[in-house]
């Protein structure tokens, strides 16, 4: 440890130690780090000092703190990662408002075959559907359909009418007591249905990008299907990845 590090504030020294352990694989991505009490004993620090270090790292996107469950290592973002390259993930972390969404439907529906397969259910099994139009500067920019098993929807509060003040990721984690670990997405370009054309106010002949994603929790269960329909004239999906 350098002389400068020795005289750094204790919460900074805790952050540096945790970063070294994350980098060398001592604390793998997605796994919990030691509790606040354990870190306090190790570093001879008070609880407020440990909490400050963990909160700072959460704000920087290095850790994810979950009430009642602990603190987990987050995967580092790619150098150019953005919501535009991961539309299903963006839906999970969105805080809905009356200005950003127009809720169309909150009800029980038979699962379409594609949704039933992703959720591991029989075709036409009853599931919960939450559908809304996402708005950007009052323009309909996406049609979002969230399909969830009935028990998950009830536990997470996805059956609420109106915009959800808490992001879907947090509702699912709190309701099911499991962390969300993966989103698998499938993207294709196609012609819109009549309902999609009307909901998104599409011009005649305008294509859409369809994103169908399944959200899997730490138990391996698919707890949500995100069905996104994006007007082709309004969206560009881009990504960056190592070779």
PDB file of C-alpha atoms in Angstrom:
ATOM      1  CA  UNK A   1       0.000   0.000   0.000  1.00  0.00           C
ATOM      2  CA  UNK A   2       1.396   3.446  -0.896  1.00  0.00           C
ATOM      3  CA  UNK A   3       2.052   6.157   1.697  1.00  0.00           C
ATOM      4  CA  UNK A   4      -0.770   8.177   0.155  1.00  0.00           C
ATOM      5  CA  UNK A   5      -3.146   5.250   0.689  1.00  0.00           C
ATOM      6  CA  UNK A   6      -2.172   4.951   4.337  1.00  0.00           C
ATOM      7  CA  UNK A   7      -3.307   8.488   5.017  1.00  0.00           C
ATOM      8  CA  UNK A   8      -6.441   8.309   2.878  1.00  0.00           C
ATOM      9  CA  UNK A   9      -9.789   8.448   4.716  1.00  0.00           C
ATOM     10  CA  UNK A  10     -10.736   5.044   6.047  1.00  0.00           C
ATOM     11  CA  UNK A  11     -13.822   4.742   3.814  1.00  0.00           C
ATOM     12  CA  UNK A  12     -11.573   5.320   0.762  1.00  0.00           C
ATOM     13  CA  UNK A  13      -9.192   2.595   1.937  1.00  0.00           C
ATOM     14  CA  UNK A  14     -12.143   0.215   2.267  1.00  0.00           C
ATOM     15  CA  UNK A  15     -13.251   1.077  -1.277  1.00  0.00           C
ATOM     16  CA  UNK A  16      -9.757   0.466  -2.652  1.00  0.00           C
ATOM     17  CA  UNK A  17      -9.507  -2.895  -0.901  1.00  0.00           C
ATOM     18  CA  UNK A  18     -12.898  -4.003  -2.217  1.00  0.00           C
ATOM     19  CA  UNK A  19     -11.964  -2.932  -5.747  1.00  0.00           C
ATOM     20  CA  UNK A  20      -8.770  -4.995  -5.607  1.00  0.00           C
ATOM     21  CA  UNK A  21     -10.725  -8.044  -4.496  1.00  0.00           C
ATOM     22  CA  UNK A  22     -13.342  -7.564  -7.202  1.00  0.00           C
ATOM     23  CA  UNK A  23     -10.608  -7.202  -9.811  1.00  0.00           C
ATOM     24  CA  UNK A  24      -8.727 -10.343  -8.742  1.00  0.00           C
ATOM     25  CA  UNK A  25     -11.908 -12.412  -8.523  1.00  0.00           C
ATOM     26  CA  UNK A  26     -12.084 -12.758  -4.754  1.00  0.00           C
ATOM     27  CA  UNK A  27     -15.589 -11.280  -4.994  1.00  0.00           C
ATOM     28  CA  UNK A  28     -17.061 -12.487  -8.341  1.00  0.00           C
ATOM     29  CA  UNK A  29     -19.673 -10.532 -10.274  1.00  0.00           C
ATOM     30  CA  UNK A  30     -23.167 -11.269  -8.987  1.00  0.00           C
ATOM     31  CA  UNK A  31     -21.938 -12.645  -5.677  1.00  0.00           C
ATOM     32  CA  UNK A  32     -22.305 -10.998  -2.256  1.00  0.00           C
ATOM     33  CA  UNK A  33     -19.441  -9.278  -0.465  1.00  0.00           C
ATOM     34  CA  UNK A  34     -19.002  -9.617   3.333  1.00  0.00           C
ATOM     35  CA  UNK A  35     -21.579  -7.952   5.559  1.00  0.00           C
ATOM     36  CA  UNK A  36     -21.181  -4.469   7.003  1.00  0.00           C
ATOM     37  CA  UNK A  37     -20.357  -5.970  10.396  1.00  0.00           C
ATOM     38  CA  UNK A  38     -17.657  -8.244   8.933  1.00  0.00           C
ATOM     39  CA  UNK A  39     -16.083  -5.383   6.977  1.00  0.00           C
ATOM     40  CA  UNK A  40     -16.174  -3.182  10.071  1.00  0.00           C
ATOM     41  CA  UNK A  41     -14.279  -5.778  12.091  1.00  0.00           C
ATOM     42  CA  UNK A  42     -11.743  -6.400   9.329  1.00  0.00           C
ATOM     43  CA  UNK A  43     -10.913  -2.743   8.759  1.00  0.00           C
ATOM     44  CA  UNK A  44     -11.443  -1.536  12.333  1.00  0.00           C
ATOM     45  CA  UNK A  45     -14.082   0.867  11.062  1.00  0.00           C
ATOM     46  CA  UNK A  46     -17.411   2.080  12.422  1.00  0.00           C
ATOM     47  CA  UNK A  47     -20.632   1.087  10.669  1.00  0.00           C
ATOM     48  CA  UNK A  48     -21.209   4.624   9.238  1.00  0.00           C
ATOM     49  CA  UNK A  49     -17.731   4.494   7.668  1.00  0.00           C
ATOM     50  CA  UNK A  50     -18.419   1.104   6.054  1.00  0.00           C
ATOM     51  CA  UNK A  51     -21.853   2.254   4.878  1.00  0.00           C
ATOM     52  CA  UNK A  52     -20.316   5.355   3.294  1.00  0.00           C
ATOM     53  CA  UNK A  53     -17.816   3.241   1.367  1.00  0.00           C
ATOM     54  CA  UNK A  54     -20.533   0.860   0.115  1.00  0.00           C
ATOM     55  CA  UNK A  55     -22.893   3.693  -0.792  1.00  0.00           C
ATOM     56  CA  UNK A  56     -20.148   5.456  -2.749  1.00  0.00           C
ATOM     57  CA  UNK A  57     -19.433   2.281  -4.708  1.00  0.00           C
ATOM     58  CA  UNK A  58     -23.132   1.775  -5.378  1.00  0.00           C
ATOM     59  CA  UNK A  59     -23.431   5.321  -6.746  1.00  0.00           C
ATOM     60  CA  UNK A  60     -20.483   4.578  -9.036  1.00  0.00           C
ATOM     61  CA  UNK A  61     -22.191   1.424 -10.314  1.00  0.00           C
ATOM     62  CA  UNK A  62     -19.719  -1.004  -8.740  1.00  0.00           C
ATOM     63  CA  UNK A  63     -22.034  -2.579  -6.166  1.00  0.00           C
ATOM     64  CA  UNK A  64     -25.749  -3.266  -5.843  1.00  0.00           C
ATOM     65  CA  UNK A  65     -27.225  -3.018  -2.332  1.00  0.00           C
ATOM     66  CA  UNK A  66     -30.469  -4.892  -1.684  1.00  0.00           C
ATOM     67  CA  UNK A  67     -32.403  -4.353   1.530  1.00  0.00           C
ATOM     68  CA  UNK A  68     -32.481  -7.462   3.668  1.00  0.00           C
ATOM     69  CA  UNK A  69     -30.262  -9.447   1.290  1.00  0.00           C
ATOM     70  CA  UNK A  70     -26.842  -7.817   1.254  1.00  0.00           C
ATOM     71  CA  UNK A  71     -24.465  -6.100  -1.135  1.00  0.00           C
ATOM     72  CA  UNK A  72     -23.553  -7.678  -4.489  1.00  0.00           C
ATOM     73  CA  UNK A  73     -20.865  -7.050  -7.082  1.00  0.00           C
ATOM     74  CA  UNK A  74     -22.222  -5.508 -10.275  1.00  0.00           C
ATOM     75  CA  UNK A  75     -20.919  -6.331 -13.730  1.00  0.00           C
ATOM     76  CA  UNK A  76     -18.887  -3.463 -15.209  1.00  0.00           C
ATOM     77  CA  UNK A  77     -20.633  -1.713 -18.109  1.00  0.00           C
ATOM     78  CA  UNK A  78     -19.071  -1.907 -21.555  1.00  0.00           C
ATOM     79  CA  UNK A  79     -17.322   1.260 -22.685  1.00  0.00           C
ATOM     80  CA  UNK A  80     -20.246   2.270 -24.890  1.00  0.00           C
ATOM     81  CA  UNK A  81     -23.110   0.466 -23.180  1.00  0.00           C
ATOM     82  CA  UNK A  82     -26.360   2.394 -23.086  1.00  0.00           C
ATOM     83  CA  UNK A  83     -30.090   1.861 -22.803  1.00  0.00           C
ATOM     84  CA  UNK A  84     -30.259   1.960 -26.610  1.00  0.00           C
ATOM     85  CA  UNK A  85     -28.349  -1.350 -26.841  1.00  0.00           C
ATOM     86  CA  UNK A  86     -30.292  -3.106 -24.056  1.00  0.00           C
ATOM     87  CA  UNK A  87     -33.919  -2.018 -24.328  1.00  0.00           C
ATOM     88  CA  UNK A  88     -35.269  -4.847 -22.166  1.00  0.00           C
ATOM     89  CA  UNK A  89     -32.897  -3.955 -19.348  1.00  0.00           C
ATOM     90  CA  UNK A  90     -33.887  -0.287 -19.624  1.00  0.00           C
ATOM     91  CA  UNK A  91     -37.525  -1.211 -19.001  1.00  0.00           C
ATOM     92  CA  UNK A  92     -36.601  -2.966 -15.742  1.00  0.00           C
ATOM     93  CA  UNK A  93     -34.871   0.110 -14.329  1.00  0.00           C
ATOM     94  CA  UNK A  94     -37.371   2.739 -15.439  1.00  0.00           C
ATOM     95  CA  UNK A  95     -39.347   4.799 -12.958  1.00  0.00           C
ATOM     96  CA  UNK A  96     -42.748   5.346 -14.568  1.00  0.00           C
ATOM     97  CA  UNK A  97     -44.575   8.663 -14.379  1.00  0.00           C
ATOM     98  CA  UNK A  98     -47.802   9.952 -15.883  1.00  0.00           C
ATOM     99  CA  UNK A  99     -45.669  11.991 -18.284  1.00  0.00           C
ATOM    100  CA  UNK A 100     -43.539   9.041 -19.427  1.00  0.00           C
ATOM    101  CA  UNK A 101     -46.099   6.252 -19.833  1.00  0.00           C
ATOM    102  CA  UNK A 102     -49.729   5.804 -20.858  1.00  0.00           C
ATOM    103  CA  UNK A 103     -51.051   2.613 -19.299  1.00  0.00           C
ATOM    104  CA  UNK A 104     -53.296   0.682 -21.691  1.00  0.00           C
ATOM    105  CA  UNK A 105     -54.041  -2.544 -19.859  1.00  0.00           C
ATOM    106  CA  UNK A 106     -53.478  -4.238 -16.503  1.00  0.00           C
ATOM    107  CA  UNK A 107     -55.265  -7.577 -16.435  1.00  0.00           C
ATOM    108  CA  UNK A 108     -55.128 -11.374 -16.484  1.00  0.00           C
ATOM    109  CA  UNK A 109     -54.727 -12.903 -19.954  1.00  0.00           C
ATOM    110  CA  UNK A 110     -54.013 -16.333 -21.483  1.00  0.00           C
ATOM    111  CA  UNK A 111     -50.316 -16.581 -22.330  1.00  0.00           C
ATOM    112  CA  UNK A 112     -49.450 -16.513 -26.043  1.00  0.00           C
ATOM    113  CA  UNK A 113     -47.324 -19.457 -27.108  1.00  0.00           C
ATOM    114  CA  UNK A 114     -44.072 -17.438 -27.281  1.00  0.00           C
ATOM    115  CA  UNK A 115     -44.629 -16.032 -23.777  1.00  0.00           C
ATOM    116  CA  UNK A 116     -45.689 -19.380 -22.298  1.00  0.00           C
ATOM    117  CA  UNK A 117     -42.533 -21.055 -23.630  1.00  0.00           C
ATOM    118  CA  UNK A 118     -40.244 -18.412 -22.116  1.00  0.00           C
ATOM    119  CA  UNK A 119     -42.024 -18.591 -18.741  1.00  0.00           C
ATOM    120  CA  UNK A 120     -42.061 -22.390 -18.737  1.00  0.00           C
ATOM    121  CA  UNK A 121     -45.873 -22.525 -18.698  1.00  0.00           C
ATOM    122  CA  UNK A 122     -48.485 -24.363 -20.737  1.00  0.00           C
ATOM    123  CA  UNK A 123     -49.842 -22.488 -23.745  1.00  0.00           C
ATOM    124  CA  UNK A 124     -52.815 -20.274 -22.786  1.00  0.00           C
ATOM    125  CA  UNK A 125     -52.022 -20.616 -19.070  1.00  0.00           C
ATOM    126  CA  UNK A 126     -53.319 -17.550 -17.191  1.00  0.00           C
ATOM    127  CA  UNK A 127     -50.669 -14.869 -16.720  1.00  0.00           C
ATOM    128  CA  UNK A 128     -50.649 -11.218 -15.760  1.00  0.00           C
ATOM    129  CA  UNK A 129     -50.270  -8.618 -18.500  1.00  0.00           C
ATOM    130  CA  UNK A 130     -49.213  -5.031 -17.975  1.00  0.00           C
ATOM    131  CA  UNK A 131     -49.140  -3.001 -21.201  1.00  0.00           C
ATOM    132  CA  UNK A 132     -48.288   0.653 -21.720  1.00  0.00           C
ATOM    133  CA  UNK A 133     -47.068   3.126 -24.300  1.00  0.00           C
ATOM    134  CA  UNK A 134     -43.755   4.767 -23.455  1.00  0.00           C
ATOM    135  CA  UNK A 135     -43.691   8.479 -24.199  1.00  0.00           C
ATOM    136  CA  UNK A 136     -40.721  10.691 -25.085  1.00  0.00           C
ATOM    137  CA  UNK A 137     -41.567  14.399 -25.225  1.00  0.00           C
ATOM    138  CA  UNK A 138     -45.229  13.337 -25.607  1.00  0.00           C
ATOM    139  CA  UNK A 139     -44.382  11.154 -28.637  1.00  0.00           C
ATOM    140  CA  UNK A 140     -45.295   7.452 -28.512  1.00  0.00           C
ATOM    141  CA  UNK A 141     -41.845   5.857 -28.684  1.00  0.00           C
ATOM    142  CA  UNK A 142     -42.477   2.247 -27.625  1.00  0.00           C
ATOM    143  CA  UNK A 143     -45.184  -0.249 -26.787  1.00  0.00           C
ATOM    144  CA  UNK A 144     -44.261  -2.293 -23.710  1.00  0.00           C
ATOM    145  CA  UNK A 145     -45.988  -5.506 -22.616  1.00  0.00           C
ATOM    146  CA  UNK A 146     -44.878  -7.137 -19.365  1.00  0.00           C
ATOM    147  CA  UNK A 147     -46.031 -10.741 -18.924  1.00  0.00           C
ATOM    148  CA  UNK A 148     -45.607 -12.377 -15.502  1.00  0.00           C
ATOM    149  CA  UNK A 149     -46.825 -15.537 -13.753  1.00  0.00           C
ATOM    150  CA  UNK A 150     -49.779 -14.723 -11.511  1.00  0.00           C
ATOM    151  CA  UNK A 151     -47.918 -15.405  -8.263  1.00  0.00           C
ATOM    152  CA  UNK A 152     -45.017 -13.179  -9.312  1.00  0.00           C
ATOM    153  CA  UNK A 153     -47.313 -10.343 -10.378  1.00  0.00           C
ATOM    154  CA  UNK A 154     -49.159 -10.428  -7.054  1.00  0.00           C
ATOM    155  CA  UNK A 155     -45.996 -10.614  -4.958  1.00  0.00           C
ATOM    156  CA  UNK A 156     -44.265  -7.824  -6.887  1.00  0.00           C
ATOM    157  CA  UNK A 157     -47.272  -5.515  -7.160  1.00  0.00           C
ATOM    158  CA  UNK A 158     -47.286  -5.492 -10.955  1.00  0.00           C
ATOM    159  CA  UNK A 159     -51.083  -5.600 -10.829  1.00  0.00           C
ATOM    160  CA  UNK A 160     -51.276  -1.952  -9.718  1.00  0.00           C
ATOM    161  CA  UNK A 161     -53.258   0.400 -11.898  1.00  0.00           C
ATOM    162  CA  UNK A 162     -51.441   3.450 -13.238  1.00  0.00           C
ATOM    163  CA  UNK A 163     -47.688   4.129 -13.468  1.00  0.00           C
ATOM    164  CA  UNK A 164     -45.332   2.224 -11.164  1.00  0.00           C
ATOM    165  CA  UNK A 165     -43.415   4.631  -8.932  1.00  0.00           C
ATOM    166  CA  UNK A 166     -40.805   1.935  -8.179  1.00  0.00           C
ATOM    167  CA  UNK A 167     -38.768   0.300 -10.999  1.00  0.00           C
ATOM    168  CA  UNK A 168     -39.841  -3.199 -12.021  1.00  0.00           C
ATOM    169  CA  UNK A 169     -36.450  -4.662 -11.074  1.00  0.00           C
ATOM    170  CA  UNK A 170     -36.870  -3.498  -7.461  1.00  0.00           C
ATOM    171  CA  UNK A 171     -40.480  -4.691  -7.286  1.00  0.00           C
ATOM    172  CA  UNK A 172     -39.546  -8.160  -8.541  1.00  0.00           C
ATOM    173  CA  UNK A 173     -36.571  -8.473  -6.190  1.00  0.00           C
ATOM    174  CA  UNK A 174     -38.604  -7.382  -3.170  1.00  0.00           C
ATOM    175  CA  UNK A 175     -41.622  -9.505  -4.070  1.00  0.00           C
ATOM    176  CA  UNK A 176     -39.913 -12.776  -4.987  1.00  0.00           C
ATOM    177  CA  UNK A 177     -36.939 -12.470  -2.574  1.00  0.00           C
ATOM    178  CA  UNK A 178     -34.645 -13.437  -5.447  1.00  0.00           C
ATOM    179  CA  UNK A 179     -32.141 -11.336  -7.387  1.00  0.00           C
ATOM    180  CA  UNK A 180     -32.554 -10.873 -11.130  1.00  0.00           C
ATOM    181  CA  UNK A 181     -29.483 -12.303 -12.816  1.00  0.00           C
ATOM    182  CA  UNK A 182     -30.036 -12.359 -16.586  1.00  0.00           C
ATOM    183  CA  UNK A 183     -32.075 -10.956 -19.461  1.00  0.00           C
ATOM    184  CA  UNK A 184     -32.157 -12.965 -22.705  1.00  0.00           C
ATOM    185  CA  UNK A 185     -33.333 -10.881 -25.667  1.00  0.00           C
ATOM    186  CA  UNK A 186     -34.364 -11.705 -29.215  1.00  0.00           C
ATOM    187  CA  UNK A 187     -34.595  -8.893 -31.778  1.00  0.00           C
ATOM    188  CA  UNK A 188     -36.307  -8.874 -35.149  1.00  0.00           C
ATOM    189  CA  UNK A 189     -37.712  -6.372 -37.626  1.00  0.00           C
ATOM    190  CA  UNK A 190     -41.286  -6.902 -38.810  1.00  0.00           C
ATOM    191  CA  UNK A 191     -44.499  -5.227 -39.855  1.00  0.00           C
ATOM    192  CA  UNK A 192     -46.677  -3.980 -36.980  1.00  0.00           C
ATOM    193  CA  UNK A 193     -50.063  -5.394 -36.123  1.00  0.00           C
ATOM    194  CA  UNK A 194     -53.089  -3.130 -36.443  1.00  0.00           C
ATOM    195  CA  UNK A 195     -53.153  -2.646 -32.653  1.00  0.00           C
ATOM    196  CA  UNK A 196     -49.463  -1.709 -32.589  1.00  0.00           C
ATOM    197  CA  UNK A 197     -49.890   0.723 -35.477  1.00  0.00           C
ATOM    198  CA  UNK A 198     -52.753   2.443 -33.676  1.00  0.00           C
ATOM    199  CA  UNK A 199     -51.056   2.531 -30.253  1.00  0.00           C
ATOM    200  CA  UNK A 200     -47.834   3.985 -31.678  1.00  0.00           C
ATOM    201  CA  UNK A 201     -49.470   6.235 -34.307  1.00  0.00           C
ATOM    202  CA  UNK A 202     -47.325   4.680 -37.019  1.00  0.00           C
ATOM    203  CA  UNK A 203     -47.332   5.798 -40.628  1.00  0.00           C
ATOM    204  CA  UNK A 204     -48.610   3.353 -43.212  1.00  0.00           C
ATOM    205  CA  UNK A 205     -45.856   0.899 -44.098  1.00  0.00           C
ATOM    206  CA  UNK A 206     -43.552   1.882 -41.217  1.00  0.00           C
ATOM    207  CA  UNK A 207     -41.754  -1.201 -39.804  1.00  0.00           C
ATOM    208  CA  UNK A 208     -41.066  -1.901 -36.138  1.00  0.00           C
ATOM    209  CA  UNK A 209     -38.293  -3.506 -34.144  1.00  0.00           C
ATOM    210  CA  UNK A 210     -39.621  -6.248 -31.891  1.00  0.00           C
ATOM    211  CA  UNK A 211     -37.643  -7.184 -28.778  1.00  0.00           C
ATOM    212  CA  UNK A 212     -38.757 -10.215 -26.785  1.00  0.00           C
ATOM    213  CA  UNK A 213     -36.828 -10.724 -23.563  1.00  0.00           C
ATOM    214  CA  UNK A 214     -37.063 -13.172 -20.677  1.00  0.00           C
ATOM    215  CA  UNK A 215     -35.915 -12.116 -17.200  1.00  0.00           C
ATOM    216  CA  UNK A 216     -34.365 -14.874 -15.074  1.00  0.00           C
ATOM    217  CA  UNK A 217     -33.798 -14.746 -11.314  1.00  0.00           C
ATOM    218  CA  UNK A 218     -31.096 -16.288  -9.129  1.00  0.00           C
ATOM    219  CA  UNK A 219     -33.101 -19.508  -8.729  1.00  0.00           C
ATOM    220  CA  UNK A 220     -33.092 -20.013 -12.501  1.00  0.00           C
ATOM    221  CA  UNK A 221     -36.781 -19.210 -12.903  1.00  0.00           C
ATOM    222  CA  UNK A 222     -38.040 -16.948 -15.695  1.00  0.00           C
ATOM    223  CA  UNK A 223     -40.177 -14.446 -13.766  1.00  0.00           C
ATOM    224  CA  UNK A 224     -41.022 -11.941 -16.494  1.00  0.00           C
ATOM    225  CA  UNK A 225     -41.265 -11.603 -20.245  1.00  0.00           C
ATOM    226  CA  UNK A 226     -40.690  -8.142 -21.686  1.00  0.00           C
ATOM    227  CA  UNK A 227     -42.252  -7.629 -25.117  1.00  0.00           C
ATOM    228  CA  UNK A 228     -41.142  -4.346 -26.717  1.00  0.00           C
ATOM    229  CA  UNK A 229     -42.321  -2.878 -29.995  1.00  0.00           C
ATOM    230  CA  UNK A 230     -40.186   0.049 -31.206  1.00  0.00           C
ATOM    231  CA  UNK A 231     -41.007   2.280 -34.196  1.00  0.00           C
ATOM    232  CA  UNK A 232     -38.243   1.766 -36.747  1.00  0.00           C
ATOM    233  CA  UNK A 233     -38.041   5.475 -37.514  1.00  0.00           C
ATOM    234  CA  UNK A 234     -37.341   6.440 -33.896  1.00  0.00           C
ATOM    235  CA  UNK A 235     -34.823   3.861 -32.669  1.00  0.00           C
ATOM    236  CA  UNK A 236     -31.263   2.810 -33.418  1.00  0.00           C
ATOM    237  CA  UNK A 237     -29.823  -0.102 -31.445  1.00  0.00           C
ATOM    238  CA  UNK A 238     -26.061  -0.096 -31.003  1.00  0.00           C
ATOM    239  CA  UNK A 239     -23.588  -2.026 -28.909  1.00  0.00           C
ATOM    240  CA  UNK A 240     -19.875  -2.458 -28.334  1.00  0.00           C
ATOM    241  CA  UNK A 241     -18.124  -5.654 -27.273  1.00  0.00           C
ATOM    242  CA  UNK A 242     -14.579  -7.010 -27.023  1.00  0.00           C
ATOM    243  CA  UNK A 243     -13.121  -9.224 -29.757  1.00  0.00           C
TER     244      UNK A 243
END
